[in-house]
Each structure stands twice: as C-alpha cells, then as structure tokens.
mmCIF file of C-alpha atoms and ligand atoms in Angstrom:
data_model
loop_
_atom_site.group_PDB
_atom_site.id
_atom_site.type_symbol
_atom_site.label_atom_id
_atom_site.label_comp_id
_atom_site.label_asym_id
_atom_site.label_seq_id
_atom_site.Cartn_x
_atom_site.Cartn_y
_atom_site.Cartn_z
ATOM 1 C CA UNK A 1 -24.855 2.411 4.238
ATOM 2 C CA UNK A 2 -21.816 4.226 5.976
ATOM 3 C CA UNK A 3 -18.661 5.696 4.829
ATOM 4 C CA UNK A 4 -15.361 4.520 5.655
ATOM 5 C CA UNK A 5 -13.476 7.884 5.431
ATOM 6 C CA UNK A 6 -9.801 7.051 4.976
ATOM 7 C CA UNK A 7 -8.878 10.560 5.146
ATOM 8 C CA UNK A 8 -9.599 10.380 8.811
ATOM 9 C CA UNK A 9 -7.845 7.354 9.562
ATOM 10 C CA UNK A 10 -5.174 8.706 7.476
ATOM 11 C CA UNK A 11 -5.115 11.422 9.728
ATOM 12 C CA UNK A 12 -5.230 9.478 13.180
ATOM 13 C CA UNK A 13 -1.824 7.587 11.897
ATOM 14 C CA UNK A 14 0.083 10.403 11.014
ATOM 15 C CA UNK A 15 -0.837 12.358 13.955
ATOM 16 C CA UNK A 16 1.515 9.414 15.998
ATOM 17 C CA UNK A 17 3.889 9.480 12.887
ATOM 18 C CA UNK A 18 4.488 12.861 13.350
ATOM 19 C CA UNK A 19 4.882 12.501 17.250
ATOM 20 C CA UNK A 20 7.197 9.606 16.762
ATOM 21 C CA UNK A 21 9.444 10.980 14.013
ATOM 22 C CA UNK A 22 9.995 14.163 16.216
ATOM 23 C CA UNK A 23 10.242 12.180 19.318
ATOM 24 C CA UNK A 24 13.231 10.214 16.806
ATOM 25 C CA UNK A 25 15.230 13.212 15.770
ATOM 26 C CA UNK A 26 15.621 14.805 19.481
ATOM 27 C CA UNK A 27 17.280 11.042 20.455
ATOM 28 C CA UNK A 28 18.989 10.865 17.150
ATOM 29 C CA UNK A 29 19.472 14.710 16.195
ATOM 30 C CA UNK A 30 18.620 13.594 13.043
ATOM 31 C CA UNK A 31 15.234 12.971 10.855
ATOM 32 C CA UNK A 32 14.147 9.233 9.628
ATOM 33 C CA UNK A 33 14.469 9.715 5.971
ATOM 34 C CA UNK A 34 12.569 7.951 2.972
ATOM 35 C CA UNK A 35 14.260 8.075 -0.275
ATOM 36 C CA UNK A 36 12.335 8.108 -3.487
ATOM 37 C CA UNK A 37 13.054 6.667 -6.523
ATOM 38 C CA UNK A 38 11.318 7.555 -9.974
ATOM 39 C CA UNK A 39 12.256 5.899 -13.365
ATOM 40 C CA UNK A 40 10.648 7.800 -16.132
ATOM 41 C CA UNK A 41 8.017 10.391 -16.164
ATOM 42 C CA UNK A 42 4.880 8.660 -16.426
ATOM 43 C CA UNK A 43 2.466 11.496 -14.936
ATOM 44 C CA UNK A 44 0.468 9.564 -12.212
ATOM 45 C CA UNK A 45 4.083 8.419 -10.819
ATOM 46 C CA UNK A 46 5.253 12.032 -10.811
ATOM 47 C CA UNK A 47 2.532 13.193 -9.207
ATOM 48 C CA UNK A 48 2.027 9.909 -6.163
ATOM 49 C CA UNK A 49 5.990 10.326 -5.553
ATOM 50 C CA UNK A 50 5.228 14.598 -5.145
ATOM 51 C CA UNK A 51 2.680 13.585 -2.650
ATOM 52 C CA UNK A 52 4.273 11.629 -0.540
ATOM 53 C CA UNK A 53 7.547 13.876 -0.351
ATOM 54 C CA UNK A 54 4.780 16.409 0.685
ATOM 55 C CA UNK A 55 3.558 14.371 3.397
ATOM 56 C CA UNK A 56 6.918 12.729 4.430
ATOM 57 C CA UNK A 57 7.678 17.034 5.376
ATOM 58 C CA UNK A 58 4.697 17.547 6.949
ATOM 59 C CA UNK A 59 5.155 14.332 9.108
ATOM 60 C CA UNK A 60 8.990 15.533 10.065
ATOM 61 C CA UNK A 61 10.625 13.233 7.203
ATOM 62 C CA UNK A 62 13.282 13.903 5.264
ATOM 63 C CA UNK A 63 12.845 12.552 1.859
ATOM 64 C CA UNK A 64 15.550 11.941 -0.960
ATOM 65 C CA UNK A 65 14.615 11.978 -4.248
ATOM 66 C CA UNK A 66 16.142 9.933 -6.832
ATOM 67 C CA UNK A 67 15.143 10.644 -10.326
ATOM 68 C CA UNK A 68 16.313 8.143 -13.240
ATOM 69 C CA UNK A 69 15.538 8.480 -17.089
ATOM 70 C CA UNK A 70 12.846 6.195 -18.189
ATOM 71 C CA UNK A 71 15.742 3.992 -20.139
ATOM 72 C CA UNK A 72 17.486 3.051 -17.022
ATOM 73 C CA UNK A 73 18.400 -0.723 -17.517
ATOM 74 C CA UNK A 74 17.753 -2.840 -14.674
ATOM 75 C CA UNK A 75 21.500 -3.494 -13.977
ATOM 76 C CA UNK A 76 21.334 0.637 -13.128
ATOM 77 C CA UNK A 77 18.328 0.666 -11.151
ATOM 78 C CA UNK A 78 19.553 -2.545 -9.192
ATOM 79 C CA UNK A 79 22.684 -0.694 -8.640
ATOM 80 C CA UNK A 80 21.219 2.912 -7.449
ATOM 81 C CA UNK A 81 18.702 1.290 -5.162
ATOM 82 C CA UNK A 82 21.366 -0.877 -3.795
ATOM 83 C CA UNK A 83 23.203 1.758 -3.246
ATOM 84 C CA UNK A 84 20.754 3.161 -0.825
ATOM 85 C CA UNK A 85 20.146 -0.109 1.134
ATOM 86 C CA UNK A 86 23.681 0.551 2.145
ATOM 87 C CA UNK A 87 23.557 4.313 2.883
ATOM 88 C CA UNK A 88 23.353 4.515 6.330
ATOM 89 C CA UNK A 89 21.163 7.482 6.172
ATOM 90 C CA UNK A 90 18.661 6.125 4.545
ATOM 91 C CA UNK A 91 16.223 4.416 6.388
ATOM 92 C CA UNK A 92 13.156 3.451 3.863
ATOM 93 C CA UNK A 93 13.346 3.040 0.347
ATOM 94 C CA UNK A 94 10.093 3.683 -2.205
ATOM 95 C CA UNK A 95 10.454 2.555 -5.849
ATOM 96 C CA UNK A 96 7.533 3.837 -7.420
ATOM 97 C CA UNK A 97 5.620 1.392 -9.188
ATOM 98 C CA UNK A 98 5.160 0.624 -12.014
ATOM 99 C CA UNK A 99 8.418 0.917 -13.510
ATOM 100 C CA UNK A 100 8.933 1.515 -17.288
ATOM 101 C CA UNK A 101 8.325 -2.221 -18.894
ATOM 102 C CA UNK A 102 11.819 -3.186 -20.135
ATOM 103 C CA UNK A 103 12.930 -3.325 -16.600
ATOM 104 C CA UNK A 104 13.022 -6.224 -14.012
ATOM 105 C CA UNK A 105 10.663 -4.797 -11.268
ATOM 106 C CA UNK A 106 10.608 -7.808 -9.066
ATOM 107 C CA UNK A 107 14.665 -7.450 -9.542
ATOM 108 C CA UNK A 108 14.707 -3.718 -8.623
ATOM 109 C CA UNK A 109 12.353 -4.943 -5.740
ATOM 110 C CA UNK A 110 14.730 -7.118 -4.147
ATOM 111 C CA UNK A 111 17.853 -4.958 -4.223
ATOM 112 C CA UNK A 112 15.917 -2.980 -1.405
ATOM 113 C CA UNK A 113 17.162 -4.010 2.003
ATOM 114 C CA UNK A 114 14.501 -6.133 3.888
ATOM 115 C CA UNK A 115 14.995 -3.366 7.225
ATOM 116 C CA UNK A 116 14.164 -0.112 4.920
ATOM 117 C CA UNK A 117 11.179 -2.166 2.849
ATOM 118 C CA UNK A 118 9.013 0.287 4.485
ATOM 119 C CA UNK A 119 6.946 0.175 1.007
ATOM 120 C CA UNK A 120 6.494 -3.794 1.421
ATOM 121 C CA UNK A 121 7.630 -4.885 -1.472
ATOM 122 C CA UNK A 122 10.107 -7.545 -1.398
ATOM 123 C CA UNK A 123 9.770 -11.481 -0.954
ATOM 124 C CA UNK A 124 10.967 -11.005 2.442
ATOM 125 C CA UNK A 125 8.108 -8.735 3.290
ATOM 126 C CA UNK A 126 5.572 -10.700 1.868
ATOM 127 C CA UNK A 127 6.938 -13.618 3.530
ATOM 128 C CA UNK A 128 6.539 -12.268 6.605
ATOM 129 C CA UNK A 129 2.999 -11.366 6.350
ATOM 130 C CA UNK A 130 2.234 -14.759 5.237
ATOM 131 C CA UNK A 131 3.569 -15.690 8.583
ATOM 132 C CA UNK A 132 2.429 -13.070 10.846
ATOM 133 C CA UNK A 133 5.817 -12.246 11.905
ATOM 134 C CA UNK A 134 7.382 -8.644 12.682
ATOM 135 C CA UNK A 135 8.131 -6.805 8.935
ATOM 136 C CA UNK A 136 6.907 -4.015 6.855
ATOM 137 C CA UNK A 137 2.869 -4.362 5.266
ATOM 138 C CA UNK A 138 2.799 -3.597 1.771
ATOM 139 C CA UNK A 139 1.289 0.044 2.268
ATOM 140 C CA UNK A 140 -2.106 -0.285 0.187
ATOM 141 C CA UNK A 141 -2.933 -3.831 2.418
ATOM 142 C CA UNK A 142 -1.792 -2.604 5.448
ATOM 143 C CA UNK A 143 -3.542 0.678 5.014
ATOM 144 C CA UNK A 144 -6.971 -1.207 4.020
ATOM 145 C CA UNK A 145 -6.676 -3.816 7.347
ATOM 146 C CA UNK A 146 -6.280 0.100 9.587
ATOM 147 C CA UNK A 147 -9.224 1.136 8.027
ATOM 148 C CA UNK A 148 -11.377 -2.286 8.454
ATOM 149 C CA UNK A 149 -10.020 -2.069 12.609
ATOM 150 C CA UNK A 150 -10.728 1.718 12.500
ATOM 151 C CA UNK A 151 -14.354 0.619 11.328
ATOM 152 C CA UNK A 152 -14.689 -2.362 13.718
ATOM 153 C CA UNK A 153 -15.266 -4.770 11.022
ATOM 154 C CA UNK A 154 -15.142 -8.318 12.992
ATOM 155 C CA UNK A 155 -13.366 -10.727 9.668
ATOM 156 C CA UNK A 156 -13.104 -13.657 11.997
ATOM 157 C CA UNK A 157 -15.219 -16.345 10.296
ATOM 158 C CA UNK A 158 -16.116 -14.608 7.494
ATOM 159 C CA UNK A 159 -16.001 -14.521 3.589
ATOM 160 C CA UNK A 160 -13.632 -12.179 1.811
ATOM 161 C CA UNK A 161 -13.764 -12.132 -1.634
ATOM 162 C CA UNK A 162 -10.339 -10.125 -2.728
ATOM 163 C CA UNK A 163 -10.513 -9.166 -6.585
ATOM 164 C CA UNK A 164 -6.899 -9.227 -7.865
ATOM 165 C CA UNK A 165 -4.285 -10.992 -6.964
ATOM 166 C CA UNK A 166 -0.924 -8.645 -7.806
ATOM 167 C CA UNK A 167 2.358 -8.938 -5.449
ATOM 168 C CA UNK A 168 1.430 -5.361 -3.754
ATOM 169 C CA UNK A 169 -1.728 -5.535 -3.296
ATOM 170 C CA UNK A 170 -4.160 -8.717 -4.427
ATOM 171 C CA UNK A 171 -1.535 -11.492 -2.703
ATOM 172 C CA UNK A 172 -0.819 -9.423 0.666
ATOM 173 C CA UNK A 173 -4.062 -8.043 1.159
ATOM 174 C CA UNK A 174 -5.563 -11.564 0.924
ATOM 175 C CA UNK A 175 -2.977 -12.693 3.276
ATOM 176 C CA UNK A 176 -3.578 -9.922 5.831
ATOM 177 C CA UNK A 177 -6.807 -10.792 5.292
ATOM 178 C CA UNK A 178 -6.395 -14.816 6.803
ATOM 179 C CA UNK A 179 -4.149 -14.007 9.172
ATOM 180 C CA UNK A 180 -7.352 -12.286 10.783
ATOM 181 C CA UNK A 181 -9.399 -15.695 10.176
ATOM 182 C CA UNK A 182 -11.067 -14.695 7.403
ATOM 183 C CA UNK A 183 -11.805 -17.069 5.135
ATOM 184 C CA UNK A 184 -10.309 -15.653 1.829
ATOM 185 C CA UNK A 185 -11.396 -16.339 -2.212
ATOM 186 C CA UNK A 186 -8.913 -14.399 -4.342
ATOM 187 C CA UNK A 187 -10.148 -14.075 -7.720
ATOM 188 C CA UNK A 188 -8.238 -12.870 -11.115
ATOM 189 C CA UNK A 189 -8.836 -12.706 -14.782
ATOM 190 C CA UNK A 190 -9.361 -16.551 -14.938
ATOM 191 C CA UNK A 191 -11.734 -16.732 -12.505
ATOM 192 C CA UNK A 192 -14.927 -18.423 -13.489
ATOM 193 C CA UNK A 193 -18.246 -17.216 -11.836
ATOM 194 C CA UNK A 194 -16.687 -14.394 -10.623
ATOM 195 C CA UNK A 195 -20.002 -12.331 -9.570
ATOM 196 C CA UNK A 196 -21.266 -15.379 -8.127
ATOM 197 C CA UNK A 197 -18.321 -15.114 -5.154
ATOM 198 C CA UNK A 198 -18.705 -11.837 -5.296
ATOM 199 C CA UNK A 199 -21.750 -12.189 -4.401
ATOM 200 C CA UNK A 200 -21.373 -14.613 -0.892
ATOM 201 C CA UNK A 201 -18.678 -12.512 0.098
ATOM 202 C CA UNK A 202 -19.005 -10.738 3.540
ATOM 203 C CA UNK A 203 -16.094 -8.128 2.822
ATOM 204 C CA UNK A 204 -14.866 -7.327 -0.677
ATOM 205 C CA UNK A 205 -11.599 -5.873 -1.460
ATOM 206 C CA UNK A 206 -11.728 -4.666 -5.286
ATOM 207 C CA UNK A 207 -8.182 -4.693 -6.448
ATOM 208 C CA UNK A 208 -8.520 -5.153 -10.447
ATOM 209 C CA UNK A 209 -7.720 -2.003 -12.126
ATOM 210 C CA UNK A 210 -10.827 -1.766 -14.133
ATOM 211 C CA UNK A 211 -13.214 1.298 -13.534
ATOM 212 C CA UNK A 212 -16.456 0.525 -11.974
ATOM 213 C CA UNK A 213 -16.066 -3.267 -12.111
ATOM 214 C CA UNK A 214 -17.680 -4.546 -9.611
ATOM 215 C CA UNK A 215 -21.691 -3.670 -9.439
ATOM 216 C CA UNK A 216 -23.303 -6.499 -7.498
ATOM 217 C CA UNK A 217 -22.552 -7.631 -3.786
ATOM 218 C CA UNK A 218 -24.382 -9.702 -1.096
ATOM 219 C CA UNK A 219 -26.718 -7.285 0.926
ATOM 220 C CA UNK A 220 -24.896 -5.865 4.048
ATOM 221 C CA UNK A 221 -21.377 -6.254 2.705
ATOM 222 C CA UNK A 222 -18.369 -4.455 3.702
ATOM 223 C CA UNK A 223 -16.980 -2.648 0.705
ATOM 224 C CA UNK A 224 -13.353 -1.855 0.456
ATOM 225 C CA UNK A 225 -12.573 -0.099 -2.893
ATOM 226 C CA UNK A 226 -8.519 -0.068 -3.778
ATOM 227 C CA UNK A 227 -8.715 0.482 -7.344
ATOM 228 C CA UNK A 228 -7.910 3.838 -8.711
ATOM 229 C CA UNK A 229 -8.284 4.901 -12.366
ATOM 230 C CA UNK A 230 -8.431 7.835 -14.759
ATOM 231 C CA UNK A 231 -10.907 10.414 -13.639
ATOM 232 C CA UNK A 232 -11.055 9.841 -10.161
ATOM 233 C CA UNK A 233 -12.995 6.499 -10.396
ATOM 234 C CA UNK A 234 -12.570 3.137 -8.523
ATOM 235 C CA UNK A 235 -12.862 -0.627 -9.009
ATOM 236 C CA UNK A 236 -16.433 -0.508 -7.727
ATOM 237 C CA UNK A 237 -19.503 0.997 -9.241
ATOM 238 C CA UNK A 238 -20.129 3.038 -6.001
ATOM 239 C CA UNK A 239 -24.014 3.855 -7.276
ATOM 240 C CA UNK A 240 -24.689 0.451 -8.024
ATOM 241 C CA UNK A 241 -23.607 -0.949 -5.066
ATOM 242 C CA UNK A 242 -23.592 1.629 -2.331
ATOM 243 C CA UNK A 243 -27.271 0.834 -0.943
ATOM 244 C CA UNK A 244 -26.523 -2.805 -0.593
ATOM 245 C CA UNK A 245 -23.216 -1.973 1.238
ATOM 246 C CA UNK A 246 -23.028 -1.919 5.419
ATOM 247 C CA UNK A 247 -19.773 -0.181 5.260
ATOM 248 C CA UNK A 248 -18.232 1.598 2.119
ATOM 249 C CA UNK A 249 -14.768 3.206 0.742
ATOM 250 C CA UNK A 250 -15.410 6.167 -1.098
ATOM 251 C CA UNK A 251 -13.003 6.834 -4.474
ATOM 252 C CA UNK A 252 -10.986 9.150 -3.398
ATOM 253 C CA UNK A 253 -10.774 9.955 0.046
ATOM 254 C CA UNK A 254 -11.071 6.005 1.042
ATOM 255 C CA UNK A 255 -8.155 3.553 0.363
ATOM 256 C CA UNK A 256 -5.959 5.962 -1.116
ATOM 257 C CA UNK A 257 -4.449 8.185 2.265
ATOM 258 C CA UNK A 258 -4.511 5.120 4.242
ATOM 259 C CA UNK A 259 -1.600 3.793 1.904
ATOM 260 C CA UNK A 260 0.826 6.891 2.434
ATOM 261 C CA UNK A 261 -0.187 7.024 6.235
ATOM 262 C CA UNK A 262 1.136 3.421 6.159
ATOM 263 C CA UNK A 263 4.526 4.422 4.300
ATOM 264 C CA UNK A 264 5.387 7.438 6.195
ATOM 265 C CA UNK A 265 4.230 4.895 9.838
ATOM 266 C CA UNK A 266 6.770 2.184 8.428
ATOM 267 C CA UNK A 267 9.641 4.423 7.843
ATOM 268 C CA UNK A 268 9.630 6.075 11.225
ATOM 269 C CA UNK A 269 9.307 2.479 12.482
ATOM 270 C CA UNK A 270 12.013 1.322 10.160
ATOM 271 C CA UNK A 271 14.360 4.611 11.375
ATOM 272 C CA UNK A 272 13.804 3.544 15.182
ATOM 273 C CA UNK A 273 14.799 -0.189 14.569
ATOM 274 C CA UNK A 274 17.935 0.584 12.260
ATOM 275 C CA UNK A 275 18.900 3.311 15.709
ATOM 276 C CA UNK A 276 18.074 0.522 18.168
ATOM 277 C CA UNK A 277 20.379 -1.558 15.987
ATOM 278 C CA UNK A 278 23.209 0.054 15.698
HETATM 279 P P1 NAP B 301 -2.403 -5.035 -11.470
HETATM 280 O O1 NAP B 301 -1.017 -5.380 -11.112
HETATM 281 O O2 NAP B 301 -2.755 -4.644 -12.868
HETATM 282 O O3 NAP B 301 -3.326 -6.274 -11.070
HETATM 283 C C1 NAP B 301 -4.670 -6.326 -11.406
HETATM 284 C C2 NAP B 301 -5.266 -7.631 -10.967
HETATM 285 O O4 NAP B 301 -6.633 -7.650 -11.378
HETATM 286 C C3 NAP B 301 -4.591 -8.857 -11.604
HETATM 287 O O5 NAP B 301 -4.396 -9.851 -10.642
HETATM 288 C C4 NAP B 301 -5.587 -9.311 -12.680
HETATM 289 O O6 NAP B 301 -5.664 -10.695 -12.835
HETATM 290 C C5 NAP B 301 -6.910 -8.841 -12.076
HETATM 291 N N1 NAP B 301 -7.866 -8.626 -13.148
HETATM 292 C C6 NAP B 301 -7.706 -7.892 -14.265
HETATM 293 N N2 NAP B 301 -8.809 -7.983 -15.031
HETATM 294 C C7 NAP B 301 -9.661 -8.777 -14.392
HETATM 295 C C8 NAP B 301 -10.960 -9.287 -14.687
HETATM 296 N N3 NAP B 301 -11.604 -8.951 -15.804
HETATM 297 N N4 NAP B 301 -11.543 -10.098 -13.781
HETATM 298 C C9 NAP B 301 -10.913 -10.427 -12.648
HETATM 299 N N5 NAP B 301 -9.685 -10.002 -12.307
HETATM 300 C C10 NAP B 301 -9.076 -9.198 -13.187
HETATM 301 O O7 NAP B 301 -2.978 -3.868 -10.564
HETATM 302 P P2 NAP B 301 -2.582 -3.415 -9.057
HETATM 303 O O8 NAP B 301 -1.295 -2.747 -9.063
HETATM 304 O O9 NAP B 301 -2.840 -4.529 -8.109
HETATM 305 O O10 NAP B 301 -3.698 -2.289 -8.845
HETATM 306 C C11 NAP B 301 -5.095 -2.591 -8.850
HETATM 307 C C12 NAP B 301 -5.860 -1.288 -8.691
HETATM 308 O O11 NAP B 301 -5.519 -0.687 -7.440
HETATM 309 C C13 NAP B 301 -5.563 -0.215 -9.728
HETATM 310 O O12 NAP B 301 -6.749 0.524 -9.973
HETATM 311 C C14 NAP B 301 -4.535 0.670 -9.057
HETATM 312 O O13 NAP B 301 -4.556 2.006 -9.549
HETATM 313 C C15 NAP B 301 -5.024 0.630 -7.637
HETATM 314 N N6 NAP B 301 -3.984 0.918 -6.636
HETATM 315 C C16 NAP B 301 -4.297 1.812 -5.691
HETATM 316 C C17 NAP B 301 -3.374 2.110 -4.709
HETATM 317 C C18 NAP B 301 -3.737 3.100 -3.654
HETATM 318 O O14 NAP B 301 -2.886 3.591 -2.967
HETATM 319 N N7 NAP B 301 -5.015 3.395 -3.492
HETATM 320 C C19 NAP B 301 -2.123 1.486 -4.702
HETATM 321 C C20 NAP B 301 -1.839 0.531 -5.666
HETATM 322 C C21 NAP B 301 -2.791 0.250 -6.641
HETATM 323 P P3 NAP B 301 -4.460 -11.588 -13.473
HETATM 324 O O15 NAP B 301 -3.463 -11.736 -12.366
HETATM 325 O O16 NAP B 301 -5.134 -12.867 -13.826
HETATM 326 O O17 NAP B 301 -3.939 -10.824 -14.637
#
C-alpha cells in the first residue's frame, strides 16, 4: 500500500497558481479576485470559506467576502450573487455549500456566471464536463482526477465504482471519470449489492458522507477517499481497507487540498480568459 499525499499535489498546483496570478497582475496591474459568499454561520462553512481566503492571499488572490444572514431568501441570494457575475472585478464566484435549507441552492447556483464558475457548480459546468469541452471542474472532481494523474493511475479500461452521486461531486467525478475510459458504476442509497461492486471495482471514489463506510475492496485497488466528517474521519474505513489498497487517500491530507488547489487554479484561469476577453 502507498499514500496518495494530496498535500503535495496541492502544493505542485499552487506553486503555478501563484506564478500565474503574479505573472496576471504585472499585465493587468491588478489581482484575479474570488469572491466568497457565506449564508449563515454553520461552523464547518465558516471555517472552509476562512481557508480558502487564506490560501487565495498566499496564492496572490484577492478575495471578497460576502457574508449573508442565515434567513436570506433565495430571491436575495439570487440577487447578491448576480450581482457579482456582473461586477467586472470579480472574476470567480464561491457559494459555499451547503446553503441553509429553505433556500434554492441549485437556483443560487445558476445565478453565477458560467466564465467565473471557477467552483463548478452550475449546469453549464457540468455540461461541459460531460462533454469534454473547455469549462471549470467542479473543484473536489477535478482535484481527485490531479491526484489519480499525479499518481499515474492508468483508468483506461477499468472499473470505477464512484459511491455517491451528488451534483458536486458523485455526478462530475463519475463523469471525469469516463471521459478517461473508465468504465464507471455510480452507486447511491438505492443501490442494491452495493459491496458486491465495490468489490470488482479497480478505483473507488467514496463520496457518501457516512464515516468509515466503506470497509471491503477488491485486492490492489486504488482508493480515493472524498468524504469528510466530524472528527477528522472519511468515507472509508482506512484500517480495514488500507492493506488491500495499491494506492490510498489519507483523511485529511488526501482529497481535501487538492479541492482548494483546484479553486484558486480555476480562478486565475477564469481572470486570464475574462482579460483576454475584453
Ligand atoms: P451529499 O450531497 O449528502 O451526497 C451523498 C451521496 O451519498 C448521495 O448521492 C447519497 O445517495 C449517497 N448515500 C448516502 N447514504 C448512502 C448509503 N447508505 N449507501 C450508498 N450511498 C449513499 O454529499 P456530498 O456533498 O456529495 O459529500 C459527500 C462527502 O464528501 C461528505 O463527507 C462531504 O463532507 C465530503 N466532501 C468533501 C469535499 C472536500 O473538499 N474534500 C468537498 C465536498 C464534499 P442518494 O443520492 O440516493 O441520496
């Protein structure tokens, strides 16, 4: 068994963030700039937005922040995040998910501009990684395919058995996941046999939300563990399963940087189109 350490490849991509966002503001004279937005105060939310302003300075970002009261309607958060799609300044917009349950999220979603999606988000960004055209990754996905090319992990041909099937993570990342010609089973909470695929699956991507779910896998299988949950613990029983594993995401330090890398990597890109554009 190996580790895939996503801190390293988190580090590799923002090393070339950082380069690109500085080469950016001596063209421009200005910084790309990502602009947050929180609804509420639910304390995982506050603390993933914190981080990524962090890391949005330290890569030569500017971030906005834009802090709503957990009883926004979705009429106001449609209008504030509207609002920054046309802002020229503003070149990626983040709406931290998930947001309070009374509001629309797939309707906040869409009010962000398909050119500053840099979070992946919208219809038009999945759409476009169903296709394989040019458009923004949903940041968890498209920092889970850097790490399996960081790793060499060859998917052509091969079973992937992705566990969860949500719009930012489950759907893309099995979609990401073809485009490389793997052959993909996406399973959910209806899913019968469920262990069974797990276990004929070549690379699994647990993506379920449930601590320590997964504790059998096919001998040699490539282990990617998205799922994050109170206490530091992921979707995969990392004890049970570790031995049997070829290649293995640790909880944290595997999935996790990788998705920020992604974000901060999409908004410089996003800044350098909207210049080219204009
Ligand atoms: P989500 O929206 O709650 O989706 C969970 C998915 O798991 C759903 O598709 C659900 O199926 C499926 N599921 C739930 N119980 C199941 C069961 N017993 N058997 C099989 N499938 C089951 O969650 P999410 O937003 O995709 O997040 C998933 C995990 O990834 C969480 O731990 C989250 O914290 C983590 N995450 C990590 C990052 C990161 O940066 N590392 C980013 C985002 C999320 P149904 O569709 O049938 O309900």
């Amino acid at each position: 068994m190996a580790l895939i350490n996503g801190t390293d490849v988190a580090r590799d991509i923002t090393e070339q963030t950082t380069k690109r966002a500085y080469e950016f503001e001596q063209r421009t004279g200005r910084k790309p700039c990502l602009a947050a937005v929180l609804v509420g105060e639910d304390p995982a939310s506050v603390t993933y937005v914190k981080m990524k302003r962090n890391r949005s300075a330290k890569a030569g970002i500017e971030s906005r922040f834009v802090q709503l009261p957990a009883e926004t309607t979705t009429e106001q958060l449609v209008a504030e995040i509207t609002k920054l799609s046309e802002d020229d300044g503003v070149d990626g917009i983040l709406l931290q998910h998930p947001v309070p349950g009374h509001i629309d999220e797939r309707a906040a979603f869409e009010a962000i501009a398909p050119g500053k999606d840099v979070d992946g988000v919208t219809m038009h960004s999945f759409a476009a990684m169903a296709f394989s055209e040019p458009g923004f990754h949903s940041a968890t996905p498209g920092g889970i395919m850097r790490l399996l090319e960081a790793y060499d992990v060859d998917l052509k041909g091969k079973h992937a058995a992705v566990i969860g099937r949500s719009p930012i993570l489950g759907k893309p990342v099995a979609m990401l996941l073809l485009a490389k010609d793997a052959t993909v089973t996406i399973c959910h909470s209806k899913t019968a046999n469920l262990d069974e695929i797990v276990r004929t699956a070549d690379i699994v991507v647990a993506a379920v939300g449930k601590p320590n779910f997964i504790t059998a896998i096919k001998p040699g299988a490539v282990v990617i563990d998205a799922g994050y949950n109170e206490g530091n613990v992921g979707d995969v029983d990392f004890d049970q399963v570790a031995d049997d594993a070829s290649l293995i995401t640790p909880v944290p330090g595997g999935v996790g940087p990788t998705t920020i890398a992604v974000l901060l990597e999409q908004t410089v890109s996003a800044a350098i189109r909207r210049s080219e554009d204009m």
